[in-house]
Amino acid sequence: MPRTAAAVVVLLAAAACAPAGASAREVTLRHAGLTLNATLELAEGKSPGDGVVLMVHGTMQHNEASNMREFRALLRAQGFSTLAVNLGLGVDNRRGPYDCGSPNRHRFGDALDEIGAWLEWLQANGARRVVLFGFSRGGQQAAWFLAERGHPALASLVLLAPINPTEFAQPARYQAQSGKRLEPVLEQARALAGSGRGGAWLQGVAFLNCPDTSVTAESFLSYYAVGPQLDMPALLERLGKPALVVVAGADQIVRGLDKRLAPLADGKRLSVVVVAGADHFFRDLYGEDAIDEVVKFLRR
């Protein structure tokens, strides 16, 4: 049994034996020197062996963000158990949104290792069929995981408003969001990394959701020196499992995704649906519309 799974087998076994309708519970595992935590919710009368939806949140967010709570409540009401994870982002036992006052050492691809650790954990405790579900940046990271690594327990992929990383790494967008120029920061980060000092700090830079923070050169490069191979069209072309992409029709953060994916959407290997009027976070009743589409996909 993998060490990350063995460390927490008792926790999940206890959750699996809990009475039907039991409340959500936190579970943890050790990975890469960090404690990672997640919220496990079993649908009424279900165990992990009946299937679990593994949920990954958006940029610097967390599993208790309002839309993530809504998504899992709606799924549970339809009979789907969920495991909503908190990505560590280099912080031990991280909870809540990332604190921009904390230094950033995490790398974009760290999420793939953590998704893999949670999949091993679920499989070791009886989950034979796992749906990988990602929102926003978590959607891109979920697709990236399936395209590059995969896992025997994975049955399908569900993405809500997944981002294209290259769009967020465009100098014009960076400056519009932060009021700062991207090119000098990239140049400094590349120089440091090229001289073997990737762990050196960049101070007072705009980084992801943080307008002014400290970040290592290698961390900054992992998010901003990215190529089109990490964008959704390239990743979805490589999937070996059926996938659903739910596009927010009024998304002002990820724009035109349905048009970019249209050439790939065959309704079998890849399904793309648009929730008209929804913003990026599927606020108000649009979350219900999005999960209705997810449930249709999972039950077909």
CSV table of C-alpha atoms in Angstrom, one decimal:
chain,number,residue,atom,x,y,z
A,1,MET,CA,0.0,0.0,0.0
A,2,PRO,CA,1.4,3.5,-0.8
A,3,ARG,CA,2.7,5.3,2.3
A,4,THR,CA,0.3,8.3,1.7
A,5,ALA,CA,-2.6,5.9,1.7
A,6,ALA,CA,-1.4,3.8,4.6
A,7,ALA,CA,-1.2,6.8,6.9
A,8,VAL,CA,-4.9,7.5,6.8
A,9,VAL,CA,-6.6,4.1,6.0
A,10,VAL,CA,-8.2,4.1,9.5
A,11,LEU,CA,-9.8,7.5,9.0
A,12,LEU,CA,-11.5,6.6,5.8
A,13,ALA,CA,-12.5,3.2,7.0
A,14,ALA,CA,-14.2,4.9,9.9
A,15,ALA,CA,-16.0,7.3,7.6
A,16,ALA,CA,-17.1,4.4,5.4
A,17,CYS,CA,-18.8,2.7,8.4
A,18,ALA,CA,-20.6,5.9,9.5
A,19,PRO,CA,-24.3,5.9,9.6
A,20,ALA,CA,-26.2,7.0,6.5
A,21,GLY,CA,-26.7,10.7,6.4
A,22,ALA,CA,-23.7,11.4,8.7
A,23,SER,CA,-22.3,14.9,8.5
A,24,ALA,CA,-19.2,15.8,6.5
A,25,ARG,CA,-15.9,15.0,8.1
A,26,GLU,CA,-12.4,16.1,7.6
A,27,VAL,CA,-9.8,13.5,6.6
A,28,THR,CA,-6.0,14.0,6.2
A,29,LEU,CA,-2.9,12.5,4.7
A,30,ARG,CA,0.8,13.2,4.8
A,31,HIS,CA,2.4,14.1,1.5
A,32,ALA,CA,5.8,15.6,0.6
A,33,GLY,CA,6.3,16.8,4.2
A,34,LEU,CA,2.9,18.4,4.5
A,35,THR,CA,-0.4,17.4,6.1
A,36,LEU,CA,-3.1,17.7,3.4
A,37,ASN,CA,-6.8,17.8,4.4
A,38,ALA,CA,-10.1,17.2,2.6
A,39,THR,CA,-13.8,17.0,3.4
A,40,LEU,CA,-15.4,13.6,2.8
A,41,GLU,CA,-19.2,13.5,2.4
A,42,LEU,CA,-20.8,10.2,1.8
A,43,ALA,CA,-24.3,10.3,0.2
A,44,GLU,CA,-27.0,8.6,2.1
A,45,GLY,CA,-26.6,4.8,2.1
A,46,LYS,CA,-23.4,5.0,0.1
A,47,SER,CA,-19.8,3.9,0.8
A,48,PRO,CA,-16.6,4.8,-1.1
A,49,GLY,CA,-17.0,1.6,-3.0
A,50,ASP,CA,-20.1,3.0,-4.6
A,51,GLY,CA,-18.0,5.8,-6.2
A,52,VAL,CA,-16.6,9.2,-5.2
A,53,VAL,CA,-16.3,12.5,-6.9
A,54,LEU,CA,-12.8,14.0,-6.1
A,55,MET,CA,-13.2,17.8,-6.2
A,56,VAL,CA,-10.4,20.3,-6.8
A,57,HIS,CA,-10.9,24.1,-6.1
A,58,GLY,CA,-9.8,27.2,-8.0
A,59,THR,CA,-6.8,29.5,-7.8
A,60,MET,CA,-5.5,29.9,-4.2
A,61,GLN,CA,-9.0,29.0,-2.9
A,62,HIS,CA,-10.1,26.1,-0.7
A,63,ASN,CA,-12.7,23.4,-0.4
A,64,GLU,CA,-15.0,25.5,1.8
A,65,ALA,CA,-15.4,28.3,-0.8
A,66,SER,CA,-19.1,29.0,-1.2
A,67,ASN,CA,-19.4,27.6,-4.7
A,68,MET,CA,-17.5,24.4,-3.8
A,69,ARG,CA,-19.8,23.8,-0.8
A,70,GLU,CA,-22.8,24.3,-3.1
A,71,PHE,CA,-21.5,21.9,-5.8
A,72,ARG,CA,-20.9,19.1,-3.3
A,73,ALA,CA,-24.2,19.6,-1.5
A,74,LEU,CA,-26.0,19.4,-4.9
A,75,LEU,CA,-24.1,16.3,-5.8
A,76,ARG,CA,-24.8,14.7,-2.5
A,77,ALA,CA,-28.5,15.4,-2.9
A,78,GLN,CA,-28.3,13.4,-6.1
A,79,GLY,CA,-26.6,10.5,-4.5
A,80,PHE,CA,-23.0,11.2,-5.3
A,81,SER,CA,-20.4,11.0,-2.5
A,82,THR,CA,-17.6,13.6,-2.6
A,83,LEU,CA,-14.1,14.2,-1.4
A,84,ALA,CA,-13.3,17.9,-1.7
A,85,VAL,CA,-9.6,18.5,-1.2
A,86,ASN,CA,-7.5,21.5,-0.1
A,87,LEU,CA,-4.4,21.8,-2.3
A,88,GLY,CA,-1.5,22.4,0.1
A,89,LEU,CA,0.2,25.3,-1.8
A,90,GLY,CA,3.2,24.6,0.3
A,91,VAL,CA,1.4,25.2,3.6
A,92,ASP,CA,1.0,22.5,6.2
A,93,ASN,CA,-2.7,21.7,6.9
A,94,ARG,CA,-3.9,24.7,4.9
A,95,ARG,CA,-7.4,26.0,5.3
A,96,GLY,CA,-9.2,29.0,3.9
A,97,PRO,CA,-8.0,31.2,1.0
A,98,TYR,CA,-4.3,31.6,0.6
A,99,ASP,CA,-2.8,34.4,2.7
A,100,CYS,CA,-1.0,36.8,0.4
A,101,GLY,CA,1.2,37.8,3.3
A,102,SER,CA,2.7,34.3,3.2
A,103,PRO,CA,5.7,33.6,0.9
A,104,ASN,CA,4.9,31.5,-2.2
A,105,ARG,CA,7.0,28.4,-2.8
A,106,HIS,CA,4.4,26.2,-4.4
A,107,ARG,CA,4.6,25.3,-8.1
A,108,PHE,CA,1.8,24.9,-10.6
A,109,GLY,CA,2.4,21.2,-11.1
A,110,ASP,CA,2.4,20.4,-7.4
A,111,ALA,CA,-1.4,19.8,-7.7
A,112,LEU,CA,-0.8,16.8,-9.9
A,113,ASP,CA,1.2,15.0,-7.2
A,114,GLU,CA,-1.5,15.8,-4.6
A,115,ILE,CA,-4.4,14.7,-6.8
A,116,GLY,CA,-2.4,11.4,-7.3
A,117,ALA,CA,-2.0,11.0,-3.5
A,118,TRP,CA,-5.7,11.4,-2.9
A,119,LEU,CA,-6.5,9.0,-5.7
A,120,GLU,CA,-4.2,6.4,-4.1
A,121,TRP,CA,-5.8,7.1,-0.8
A,122,LEU,CA,-9.3,6.5,-2.1
A,123,GLN,CA,-8.4,3.4,-4.1
A,124,ALA,CA,-6.7,1.9,-1.1
A,125,ASN,CA,-9.9,2.3,0.9
A,126,GLY,CA,-12.3,0.8,-1.6
A,127,ALA,CA,-13.1,3.4,-4.1
A,128,ARG,CA,-13.2,1.6,-7.4
A,129,ARG,CA,-14.7,4.4,-9.5
A,130,VAL,CA,-13.6,8.0,-9.1
A,131,VAL,CA,-14.8,11.0,-11.0
A,132,LEU,CA,-12.2,13.8,-11.1
A,133,PHE,CA,-14.0,17.2,-10.8
A,134,GLY,CA,-12.2,20.5,-11.1
A,135,PHE,CA,-13.3,24.2,-11.0
A,136,SER,CA,-11.4,27.0,-12.7
A,137,ARG,CA,-7.7,26.5,-12.3
A,138,GLY,CA,-8.5,23.3,-10.5
A,139,GLY,CA,-10.3,22.2,-13.6
A,140,GLN,CA,-7.2,22.8,-15.7
A,141,GLN,CA,-5.1,20.9,-13.1
A,142,ALA,CA,-7.5,18.0,-13.2
A,143,ALA,CA,-7.3,17.7,-17.0
A,144,TRP,CA,-3.5,18.0,-16.8
A,145,PHE,CA,-3.4,15.1,-14.4
A,146,LEU,CA,-5.6,12.9,-16.5
A,147,ALA,CA,-3.7,13.8,-19.7
A,148,GLU,CA,-0.2,13.2,-18.3
A,149,ARG,CA,-0.7,10.6,-15.6
A,150,GLY,CA,-4.1,9.0,-15.3
A,151,HIS,CA,-5.0,6.5,-12.6
A,152,PRO,CA,-6.7,3.1,-12.7
A,153,ALA,CA,-9.6,4.3,-10.5
A,154,LEU,CA,-10.5,7.3,-12.7
A,155,ALA,CA,-13.7,6.8,-14.6
A,156,SER,CA,-14.3,10.3,-16.1
A,157,LEU,CA,-13.5,14.0,-15.8
A,158,VAL,CA,-15.8,16.9,-15.1
A,159,LEU,CA,-14.6,20.5,-15.5
A,160,LEU,CA,-16.4,23.7,-14.6
A,161,ALA,CA,-15.1,26.9,-16.1
A,162,PRO,CA,-11.5,25.6,-16.5
A,163,ILE,CA,-8.9,28.2,-17.3
A,164,ASN,CA,-6.3,28.3,-20.1
A,165,PRO,CA,-3.0,29.1,-18.3
A,166,THR,CA,-1.5,31.0,-21.2
A,167,GLU,CA,-4.3,33.6,-21.1
A,168,PHE,CA,-3.3,34.4,-17.5
A,169,ALA,CA,0.4,34.6,-18.5
A,170,GLN,CA,-0.2,37.3,-21.2
A,171,PRO,CA,1.6,40.6,-20.4
A,172,ALA,CA,-1.4,42.7,-21.2
A,173,ARG,CA,-3.7,40.7,-18.9
A,174,TYR,CA,-1.1,40.7,-16.1
A,175,GLN,CA,-0.7,44.5,-16.3
A,176,ALA,CA,-4.5,45.1,-16.6
A,177,GLN,CA,-5.0,43.1,-13.4
A,178,SER,CA,-2.1,44.3,-11.4
A,179,GLY,CA,-0.9,47.6,-12.8
A,180,LYS,CA,2.6,46.0,-13.1
A,181,ARG,CA,4.6,44.8,-16.1
A,182,LEU,CA,5.2,41.1,-16.4
A,183,GLU,CA,8.3,41.1,-18.6
A,184,PRO,CA,10.8,42.4,-16.0
A,185,VAL,CA,9.6,39.9,-13.4
A,186,LEU,CA,9.9,37.1,-15.9
A,187,GLU,CA,13.4,38.2,-16.9
A,188,GLN,CA,14.5,38.4,-13.3
A,189,ALA,CA,13.0,35.0,-12.5
A,190,ARG,CA,14.6,33.3,-15.6
A,191,ALA,CA,18.0,34.8,-14.7
A,192,LEU,CA,17.8,33.5,-11.2
A,193,ALA,CA,16.7,30.0,-12.3
A,194,GLY,CA,19.3,29.9,-15.0
A,195,SER,CA,22.0,30.6,-12.5
A,196,GLY,CA,20.8,27.8,-10.2
A,197,ARG,CA,19.0,30.1,-7.8
A,198,GLY,CA,15.4,29.1,-8.5
A,199,GLY,CA,14.7,29.2,-4.8
A,200,ALA,CA,15.6,32.9,-4.6
A,201,TRP,CA,12.9,35.3,-3.6
A,202,LEU,CA,11.2,37.9,-5.8
A,203,GLN,CA,9.8,40.6,-3.6
A,204,GLY,CA,6.8,42.9,-4.0
A,205,VAL,CA,5.4,41.2,-7.2
A,206,ALA,CA,1.9,40.5,-8.4
A,207,PHE,CA,1.3,36.8,-8.4
A,208,LEU,CA,-2.0,35.0,-9.1
A,209,ASN,CA,-4.6,36.4,-6.7
A,210,CYS,CA,-2.0,38.4,-4.7
A,211,PRO,CA,-1.3,42.0,-5.8
A,212,ASP,CA,1.9,42.3,-3.8
A,213,THR,CA,3.7,39.3,-2.4
A,214,SER,CA,6.9,37.4,-2.3
A,215,VAL,CA,7.5,34.3,-4.5
A,216,THR,CA,10.4,32.2,-5.5
A,217,ALA,CA,11.7,32.5,-9.0
A,218,GLU,CA,10.9,28.8,-9.8
A,219,SER,CA,7.4,29.2,-8.4
A,220,PHE,CA,6.7,32.3,-10.5
A,221,LEU,CA,8.0,30.6,-13.7
A,222,SER,CA,5.9,27.6,-13.1
A,223,TYR,CA,2.7,29.7,-13.4
A,224,TYR,CA,3.8,32.4,-15.9
A,225,ALA,CA,6.3,30.7,-18.2
A,226,VAL,CA,3.7,28.3,-19.6
A,227,GLY,CA,3.0,27.1,-23.1
A,228,PRO,CA,-0.1,26.1,-25.1
A,229,GLN,CA,0.4,22.5,-24.3
A,230,LEU,CA,-1.2,23.2,-20.9
A,231,ASP,CA,-4.3,24.9,-22.3
A,232,MET,CA,-7.6,23.1,-22.4
A,233,PRO,CA,-7.7,22.2,-26.1
A,234,ALA,CA,-4.3,20.5,-26.0
A,235,LEU,CA,-5.0,18.7,-22.8
A,236,LEU,CA,-8.5,17.5,-23.8
A,237,GLU,CA,-7.1,16.0,-27.1
A,238,ARG,CA,-5.0,13.7,-25.0
A,239,LEU,CA,-7.6,12.3,-22.6
A,240,GLY,CA,-8.4,8.6,-22.5
A,241,LYS,CA,-11.6,9.0,-20.5
A,242,PRO,CA,-14.9,10.7,-21.2
A,243,ALA,CA,-15.0,14.3,-20.2
A,244,LEU,CA,-17.6,17.0,-19.6
A,245,VAL,CA,-16.8,20.7,-19.7
A,246,VAL,CA,-19.4,23.1,-18.3
A,247,VAL,CA,-18.9,26.6,-19.6
A,248,ALA,CA,-20.2,29.7,-17.8
A,249,GLY,CA,-22.1,31.7,-20.5
A,250,ALA,CA,-21.3,35.1,-19.0
A,251,ASP,CA,-17.8,34.3,-17.7
A,252,GLN,CA,-15.6,37.4,-17.6
A,253,ILE,CA,-12.6,35.5,-16.4
A,254,VAL,CA,-12.4,32.6,-19.0
A,255,ARG,CA,-13.9,33.8,-22.3
A,256,GLY,CA,-14.7,32.0,-25.5
A,257,LEU,CA,-13.9,28.5,-24.1
A,258,ASP,CA,-16.9,26.9,-25.8
A,259,LYS,CA,-15.7,28.2,-29.2
A,260,ARG,CA,-12.2,26.9,-28.6
A,261,LEU,CA,-13.4,23.5,-27.6
A,262,ALA,CA,-16.1,23.2,-30.3
A,263,PRO,CA,-13.9,21.3,-32.8
A,264,LEU,CA,-13.2,18.6,-30.1
A,265,ALA,CA,-16.7,18.2,-28.8
A,266,ASP,CA,-18.1,15.0,-30.2
A,267,GLY,CA,-20.6,14.3,-27.4
A,268,LYS,CA,-18.9,11.0,-26.6
A,269,ARG,CA,-15.3,11.5,-25.7
A,270,LEU,CA,-15.8,15.2,-24.9
A,271,SER,CA,-19.1,16.9,-24.1
A,272,VAL,CA,-19.3,20.7,-23.8
A,273,VAL,CA,-22.4,22.5,-22.4
A,274,VAL,CA,-23.0,26.2,-21.8
A,275,VAL,CA,-24.9,27.5,-18.8
A,276,ALA,CA,-26.3,30.7,-20.3
A,277,GLY,CA,-26.1,33.7,-18.0
A,278,ALA,CA,-23.7,32.1,-15.4
A,279,ASP,CA,-20.7,34.0,-14.2
A,280,HIS,CA,-17.4,32.3,-13.6
A,281,PHE,CA,-18.4,31.0,-10.2
A,282,PHE,CA,-21.9,29.9,-11.2
A,283,ARG,CA,-23.4,32.1,-8.5
A,284,ASP,CA,-27.1,32.2,-7.6
A,285,LEU,CA,-29.1,29.4,-9.2
A,286,TYR,CA,-26.6,28.8,-11.9
A,287,GLY,CA,-24.8,26.3,-9.7
A,288,GLU,CA,-27.9,24.1,-9.8
A,289,ASP,CA,-28.0,24.3,-13.6
A,290,ALA,CA,-24.3,23.4,-13.8
A,291,ILE,CA,-24.7,20.4,-11.5
A,292,ASP,CA,-27.8,19.3,-13.3
A,293,GLU,CA,-25.6,18.9,-16.4
A,294,VAL,CA,-23.0,17.1,-14.4
A,295,VAL,CA,-25.5,14.6,-13.1
A,296,LYS,CA,-26.8,14.0,-16.6
A,297,PHE,CA,-23.3,13.2,-17.8
A,298,LEU,CA,-22.5,10.9,-14.9
A,299,ARG,CA,-25.7,8.9,-15.2
A,300,ARG,CA,-25.7,8.4,-19.0
